[in-house]
Coordinates of C-alpha atoms and ligand atoms in Angstrom, one line a residue:
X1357 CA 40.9 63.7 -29.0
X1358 CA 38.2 65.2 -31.9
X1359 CA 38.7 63.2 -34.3
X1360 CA 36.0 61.0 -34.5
X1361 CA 32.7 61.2 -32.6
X1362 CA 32.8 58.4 -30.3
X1363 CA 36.0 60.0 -29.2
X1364 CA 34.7 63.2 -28.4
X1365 CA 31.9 61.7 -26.7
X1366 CA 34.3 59.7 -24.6
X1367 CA 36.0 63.4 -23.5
X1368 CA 32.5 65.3 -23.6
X1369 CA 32.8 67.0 -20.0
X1370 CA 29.0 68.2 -20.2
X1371 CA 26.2 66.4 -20.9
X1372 CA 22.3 67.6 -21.7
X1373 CA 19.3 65.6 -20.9
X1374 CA 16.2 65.8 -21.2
X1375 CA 15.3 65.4 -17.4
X1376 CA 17.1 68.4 -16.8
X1377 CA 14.6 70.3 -18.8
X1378 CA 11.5 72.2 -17.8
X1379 CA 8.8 73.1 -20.3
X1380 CA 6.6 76.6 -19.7
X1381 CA 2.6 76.1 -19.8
X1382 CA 0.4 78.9 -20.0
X1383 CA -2.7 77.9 -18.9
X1384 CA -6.3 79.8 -20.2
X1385 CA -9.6 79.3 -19.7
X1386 CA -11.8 77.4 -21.8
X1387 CA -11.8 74.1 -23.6
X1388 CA -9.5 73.3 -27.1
X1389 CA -8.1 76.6 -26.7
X1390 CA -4.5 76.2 -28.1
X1391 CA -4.2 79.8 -29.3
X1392 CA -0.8 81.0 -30.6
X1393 CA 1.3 83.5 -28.7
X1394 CA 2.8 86.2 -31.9
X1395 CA 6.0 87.3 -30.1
X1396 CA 7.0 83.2 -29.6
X1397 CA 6.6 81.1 -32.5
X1398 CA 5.9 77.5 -31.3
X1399 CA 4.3 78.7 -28.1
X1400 CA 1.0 78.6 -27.0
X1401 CA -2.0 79.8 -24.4
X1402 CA -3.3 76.3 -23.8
X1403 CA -7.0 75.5 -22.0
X1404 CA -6.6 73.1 -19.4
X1405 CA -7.3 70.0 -21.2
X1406 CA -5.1 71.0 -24.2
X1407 CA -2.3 71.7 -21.1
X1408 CA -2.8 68.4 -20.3
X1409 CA -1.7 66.8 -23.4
X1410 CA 1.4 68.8 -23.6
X1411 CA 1.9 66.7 -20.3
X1412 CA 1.5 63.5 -21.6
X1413 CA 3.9 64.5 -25.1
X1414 CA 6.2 66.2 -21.9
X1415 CA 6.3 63.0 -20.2
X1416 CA 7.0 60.5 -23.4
X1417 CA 9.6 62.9 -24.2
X1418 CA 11.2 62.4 -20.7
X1419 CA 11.3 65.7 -19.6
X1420 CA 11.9 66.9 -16.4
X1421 CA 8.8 69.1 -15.2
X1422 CA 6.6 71.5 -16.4
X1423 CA 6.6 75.5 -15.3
X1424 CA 2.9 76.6 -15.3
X1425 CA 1.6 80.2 -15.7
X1426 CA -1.7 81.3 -15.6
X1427 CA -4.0 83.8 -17.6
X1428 CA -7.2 84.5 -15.2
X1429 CA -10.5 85.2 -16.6
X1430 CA -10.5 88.8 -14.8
X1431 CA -7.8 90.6 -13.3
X1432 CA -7.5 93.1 -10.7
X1433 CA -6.1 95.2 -8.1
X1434 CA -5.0 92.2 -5.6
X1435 CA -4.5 89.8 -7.5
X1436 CA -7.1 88.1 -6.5
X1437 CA -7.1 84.9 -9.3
X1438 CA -3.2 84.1 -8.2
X1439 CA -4.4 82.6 -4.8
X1440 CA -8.3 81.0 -5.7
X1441 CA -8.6 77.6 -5.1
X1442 CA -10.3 77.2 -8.0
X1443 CA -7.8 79.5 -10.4
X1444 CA -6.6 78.5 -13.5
X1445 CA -3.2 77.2 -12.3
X1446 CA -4.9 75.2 -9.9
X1447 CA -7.6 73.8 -11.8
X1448 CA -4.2 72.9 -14.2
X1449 CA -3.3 71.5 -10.9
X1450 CA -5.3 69.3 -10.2
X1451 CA -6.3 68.4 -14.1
X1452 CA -2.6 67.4 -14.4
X1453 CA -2.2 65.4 -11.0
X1454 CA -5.0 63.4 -12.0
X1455 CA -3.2 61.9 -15.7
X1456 CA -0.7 59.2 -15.7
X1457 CA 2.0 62.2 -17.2
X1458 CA 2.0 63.3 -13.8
X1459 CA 4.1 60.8 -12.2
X1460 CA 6.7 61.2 -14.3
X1461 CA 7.0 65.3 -14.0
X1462 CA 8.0 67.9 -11.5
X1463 CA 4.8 70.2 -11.7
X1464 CA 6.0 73.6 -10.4
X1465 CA 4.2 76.5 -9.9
X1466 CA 5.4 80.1 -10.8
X1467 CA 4.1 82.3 -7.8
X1468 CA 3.8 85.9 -8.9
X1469 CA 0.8 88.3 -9.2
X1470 CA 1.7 89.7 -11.9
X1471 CA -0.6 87.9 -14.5
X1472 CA -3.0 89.0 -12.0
X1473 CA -3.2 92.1 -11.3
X1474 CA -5.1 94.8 -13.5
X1475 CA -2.2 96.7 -12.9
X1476 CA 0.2 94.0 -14.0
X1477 CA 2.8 94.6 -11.4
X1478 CA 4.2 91.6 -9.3
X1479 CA 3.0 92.8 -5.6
X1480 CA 0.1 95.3 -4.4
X1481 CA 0.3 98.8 -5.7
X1482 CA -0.2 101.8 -3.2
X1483 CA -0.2 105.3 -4.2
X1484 CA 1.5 108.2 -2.3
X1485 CA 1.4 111.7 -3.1
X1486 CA -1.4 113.6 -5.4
X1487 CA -2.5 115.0 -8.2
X1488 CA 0.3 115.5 -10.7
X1489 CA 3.0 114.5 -7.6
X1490 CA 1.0 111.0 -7.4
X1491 CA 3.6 108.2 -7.6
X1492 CA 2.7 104.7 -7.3
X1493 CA 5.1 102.2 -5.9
X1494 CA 4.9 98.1 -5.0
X1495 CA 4.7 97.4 -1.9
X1496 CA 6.6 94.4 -0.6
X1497 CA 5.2 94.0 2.8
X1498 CA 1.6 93.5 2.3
X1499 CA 2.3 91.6 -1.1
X1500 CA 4.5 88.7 1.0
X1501 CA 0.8 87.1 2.3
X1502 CA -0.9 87.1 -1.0
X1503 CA 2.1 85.2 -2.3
X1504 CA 2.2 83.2 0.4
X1505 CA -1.5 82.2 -0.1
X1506 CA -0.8 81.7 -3.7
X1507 CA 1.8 79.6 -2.7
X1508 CA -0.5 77.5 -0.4
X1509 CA -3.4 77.2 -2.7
X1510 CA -0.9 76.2 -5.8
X1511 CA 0.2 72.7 -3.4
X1512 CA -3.3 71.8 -1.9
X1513 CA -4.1 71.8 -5.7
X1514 CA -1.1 69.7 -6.2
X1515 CA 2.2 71.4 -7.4
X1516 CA 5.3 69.6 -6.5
X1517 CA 7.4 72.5 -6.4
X1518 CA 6.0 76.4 -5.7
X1519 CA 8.5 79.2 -7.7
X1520 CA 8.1 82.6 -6.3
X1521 CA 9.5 84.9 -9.3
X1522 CA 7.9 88.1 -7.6
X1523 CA 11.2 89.3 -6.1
X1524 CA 9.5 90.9 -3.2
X1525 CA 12.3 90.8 -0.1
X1526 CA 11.0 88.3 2.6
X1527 CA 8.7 85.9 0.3
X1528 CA 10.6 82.6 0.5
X1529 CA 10.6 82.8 4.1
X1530 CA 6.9 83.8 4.1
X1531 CA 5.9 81.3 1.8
X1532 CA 8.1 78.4 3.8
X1533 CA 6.3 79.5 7.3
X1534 CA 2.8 79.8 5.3
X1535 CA 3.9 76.2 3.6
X1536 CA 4.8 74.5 6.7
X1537 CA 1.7 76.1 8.8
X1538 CA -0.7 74.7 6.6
X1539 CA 0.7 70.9 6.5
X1540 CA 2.6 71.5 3.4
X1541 CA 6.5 71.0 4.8
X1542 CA 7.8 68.6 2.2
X1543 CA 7.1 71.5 -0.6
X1544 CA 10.1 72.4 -1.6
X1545 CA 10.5 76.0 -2.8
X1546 CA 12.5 77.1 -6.3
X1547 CA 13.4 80.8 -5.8
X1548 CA 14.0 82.5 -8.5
X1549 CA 16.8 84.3 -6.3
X1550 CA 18.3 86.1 -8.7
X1551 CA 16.0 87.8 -11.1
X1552 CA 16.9 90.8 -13.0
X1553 CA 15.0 93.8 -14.7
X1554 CA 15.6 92.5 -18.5
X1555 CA 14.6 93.7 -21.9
X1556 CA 14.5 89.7 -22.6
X1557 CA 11.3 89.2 -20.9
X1558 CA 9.3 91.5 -23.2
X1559 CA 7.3 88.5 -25.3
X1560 CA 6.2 86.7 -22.5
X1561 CA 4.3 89.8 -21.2
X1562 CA 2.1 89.2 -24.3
X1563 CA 2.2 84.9 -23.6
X1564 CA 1.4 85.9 -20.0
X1565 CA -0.3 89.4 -20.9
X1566 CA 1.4 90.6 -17.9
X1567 CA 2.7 93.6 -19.0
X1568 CA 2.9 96.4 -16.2
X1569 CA 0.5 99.0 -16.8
X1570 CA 2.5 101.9 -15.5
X1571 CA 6.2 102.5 -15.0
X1572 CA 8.8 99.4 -15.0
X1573 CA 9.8 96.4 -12.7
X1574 CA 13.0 97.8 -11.5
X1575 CA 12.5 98.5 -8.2
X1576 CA 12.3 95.1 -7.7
X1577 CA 13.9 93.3 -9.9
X1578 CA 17.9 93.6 -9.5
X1579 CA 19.6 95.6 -11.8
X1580 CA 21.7 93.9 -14.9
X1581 CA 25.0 95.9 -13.6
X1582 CA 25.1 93.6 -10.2
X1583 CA 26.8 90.3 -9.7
X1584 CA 27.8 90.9 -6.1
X1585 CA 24.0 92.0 -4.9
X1586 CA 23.1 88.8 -7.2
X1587 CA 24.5 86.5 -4.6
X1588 CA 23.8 88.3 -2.1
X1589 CA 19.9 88.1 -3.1
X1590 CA 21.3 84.4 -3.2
X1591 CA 22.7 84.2 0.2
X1592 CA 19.4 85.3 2.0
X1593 CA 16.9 83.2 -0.1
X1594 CA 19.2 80.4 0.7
X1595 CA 18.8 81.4 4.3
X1596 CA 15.1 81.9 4.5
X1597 CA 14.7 78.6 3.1
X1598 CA 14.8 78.5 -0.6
X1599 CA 15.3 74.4 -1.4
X1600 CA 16.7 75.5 -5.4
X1601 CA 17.7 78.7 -6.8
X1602 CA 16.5 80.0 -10.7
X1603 CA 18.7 82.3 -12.4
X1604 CA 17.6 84.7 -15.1
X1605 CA 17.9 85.9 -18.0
X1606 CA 20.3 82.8 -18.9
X1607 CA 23.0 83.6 -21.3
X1608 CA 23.3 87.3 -20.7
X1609 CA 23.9 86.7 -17.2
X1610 CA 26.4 83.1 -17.4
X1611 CA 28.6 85.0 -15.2
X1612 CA 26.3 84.8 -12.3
X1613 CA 25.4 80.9 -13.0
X1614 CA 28.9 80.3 -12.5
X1615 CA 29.6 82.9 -9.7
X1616 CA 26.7 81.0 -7.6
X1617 CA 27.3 77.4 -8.7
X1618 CA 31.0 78.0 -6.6
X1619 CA 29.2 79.4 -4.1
X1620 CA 26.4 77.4 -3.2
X1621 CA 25.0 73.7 -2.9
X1622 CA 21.8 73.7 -3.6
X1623 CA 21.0 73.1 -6.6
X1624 CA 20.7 75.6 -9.3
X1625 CA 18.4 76.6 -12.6
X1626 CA 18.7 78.6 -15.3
X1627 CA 15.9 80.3 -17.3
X1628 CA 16.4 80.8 -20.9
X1629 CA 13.3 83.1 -20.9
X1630 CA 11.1 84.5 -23.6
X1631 CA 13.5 86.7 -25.8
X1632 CA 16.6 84.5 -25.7
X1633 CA 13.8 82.1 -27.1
X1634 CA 12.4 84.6 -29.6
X1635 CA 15.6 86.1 -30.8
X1636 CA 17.0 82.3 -31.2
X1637 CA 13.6 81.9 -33.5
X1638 CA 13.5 85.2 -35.1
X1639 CA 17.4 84.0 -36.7
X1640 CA 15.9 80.5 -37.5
X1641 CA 13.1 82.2 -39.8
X1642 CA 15.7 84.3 -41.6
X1643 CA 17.8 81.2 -42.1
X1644 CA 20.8 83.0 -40.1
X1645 CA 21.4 80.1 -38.1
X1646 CA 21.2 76.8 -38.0
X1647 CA 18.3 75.5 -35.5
X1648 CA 18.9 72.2 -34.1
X1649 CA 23.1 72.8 -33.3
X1650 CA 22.0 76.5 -32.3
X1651 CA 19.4 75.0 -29.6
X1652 CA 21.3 72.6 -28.3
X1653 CA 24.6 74.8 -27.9
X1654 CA 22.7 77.3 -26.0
X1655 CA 20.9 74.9 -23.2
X1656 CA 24.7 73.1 -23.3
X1657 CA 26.5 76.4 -22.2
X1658 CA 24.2 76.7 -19.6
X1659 CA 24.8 73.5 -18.3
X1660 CA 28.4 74.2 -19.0
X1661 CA 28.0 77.4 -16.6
X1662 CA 26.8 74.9 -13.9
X1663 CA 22.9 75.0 -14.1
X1664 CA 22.2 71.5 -13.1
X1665 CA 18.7 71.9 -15.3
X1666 CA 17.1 74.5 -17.4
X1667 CA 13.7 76.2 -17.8
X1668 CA 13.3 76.7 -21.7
X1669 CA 10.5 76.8 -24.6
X1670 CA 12.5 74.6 -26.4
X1671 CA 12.5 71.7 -24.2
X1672 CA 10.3 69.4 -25.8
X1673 CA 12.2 69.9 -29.2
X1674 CA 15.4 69.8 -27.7
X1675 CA 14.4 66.8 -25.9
X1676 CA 13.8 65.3 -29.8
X1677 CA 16.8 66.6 -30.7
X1678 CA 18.5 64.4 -27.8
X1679 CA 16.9 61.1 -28.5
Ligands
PBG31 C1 6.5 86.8 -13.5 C2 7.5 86.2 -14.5 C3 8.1 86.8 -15.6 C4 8.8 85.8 -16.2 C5 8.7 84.6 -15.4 N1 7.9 84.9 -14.3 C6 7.9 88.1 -16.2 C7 8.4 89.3 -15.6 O1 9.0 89.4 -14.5 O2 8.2 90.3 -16.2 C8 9.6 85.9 -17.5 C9 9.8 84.7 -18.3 C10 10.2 84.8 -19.7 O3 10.5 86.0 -20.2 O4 10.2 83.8 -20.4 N2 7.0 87.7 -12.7

């Protein structure tokens, strides 16, 4: 059954398409700003208007959605750019809704503070102890409104979708009571339910420049030993309301696609995040690998795993790639 190609299409058990892709933005103030990030060749901090011709390229391309981030003009201790009205993800927002690309893309917004904070941690900070005993810690209860507001300010500006990649215990259901409070019930929510303390997200701290100022992310973010605490994190996102799950890392962590995909029916996404991406390019540049069959075999493995669509930086060139 491989010996020609239309046979092997006939048999093909997975397929890739572009719709099941969603495309990163990280949106930065100014006009024409389409500055380069170094740690991910091909990627970009894009101004508004600049974000909004990606859309329009996203949108011929016949890609799913777009993912959009946000670099604030100032940063600090609250977060306090994630939940504006007038942030940079929701001027995006509403800059997006307003072009034609729009009707044809999911627009979701990644809720975190983490771009936000001076600190660059995901929730509010508190400090206990002093002097050379001082230890500082997130703290999850008091960081579940500020998401929640964020979540709320990203649909009045007019996300489709909010994602809440903070990993703070109790934030889906807070942002799906906060959601539904303020008139905003048919938002569904993308959890990024299982989200785990990786070495793979280290270039998009310099795309996002979200790089925690102190100590690590591990205390919230599940450790990479953990498949059964995966699902459970899983299990009670699902519970508190959580409309689709995101997995990541991706291919490091296959074994947990799969795990949830049998145990769950909403639907599922996978995000091949920043270093997958980077390590993919850094082997292109060397000539190690071939690009175009090396791209498209790692976005079809995670549909193969049983992601039904994919968060990647190569989604508009994959989508090329597909046509
Ligand atoms: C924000 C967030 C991160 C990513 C997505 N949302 C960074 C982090 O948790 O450190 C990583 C995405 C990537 O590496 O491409 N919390």
């Amino acid at each position: 059954m491989r010996r020609s190609e239309p046979l092997r299409a006939l048999v093909r058990e997975t397929v890739l398409d572009p719709g099941d892709l969603i495309y990163p933005l990280f949106i930065c103030p100014g006009k024409g700003v389409r500055s380069p990030v170094g740690s991910m060749p091909g990627v970009f901090n894009l101004s508004v208007d600049e974000a909004v011709r990606e859309a329009e390229e996203a949108a011929r391309l016949g890609l799913g959605g777009l993912l959009l981030f946000g670099l604030p003009e100032t940063k600090d201790e609250q977060g306090t750019g994630a939940w504006d009205d007038n942030g940079i993800v929701q001027q995006a927002l509403r800059a997006l809704k307003r072009s034609e690309a729009a009707k044809k893309l999911v627009l979701i917004g990644d809720v975190c503070l983490c771009e936000y904070t001076s600190h660059g941690h995901c929730g509010v900070v508190v400090k206990s102890g002093d002097g050379p005993n001082a230890s500082f810690e997130v703290d999850n209860d008091p960081t579940l409104e500020l998401l929640a507001r964020t979540a709320v300010s990203q649909a009045k500006a007019g996300a489709d979708v909010v994602a809440p990649s903070d990993m703070m215990d109790g934030r889906v259901g807070a942002i799906r009571h906060a959601l539904d409070a303020e008139g905003y019930a048919e938002t569904p929510i993308l959890s990024y339910a299982s989200k785990f303390a990786s070495a793979f997200y280290g270039p998009f701290r310099e795309a996002a420049d979200s790089a925690p100022q102190f100590g690590d992310r591990k205390t919230y973010q599940m450790d990479g030993a953990n498949l059964r605490e995966a699902l459970r994190e899983i299990d009670l996102d699902i519970e508190e309301g959580a409309d689709m799950i995101l997995m990541k890392p991706a291919m490091p962590y296959l074994d947990v696609v799969r795990a949830a995909r049998e145990r769950v029916g909403v639907p599922i996404g996978a995000y091949q995040v920043s270093g997958e991406y980077s390590m993919l390019q850094a082997a292109f540049e060397k000539g190690w690998l071939d690009r175009d069959r090396a791209i498209l075999e790692s976005l079809v493995g995670l549909r193969r795993a049983g992601a039904d669509f994919i968060v990647t930086y190569f989604a508009k060139e994959a989508a090329k790639l597909l046509a």
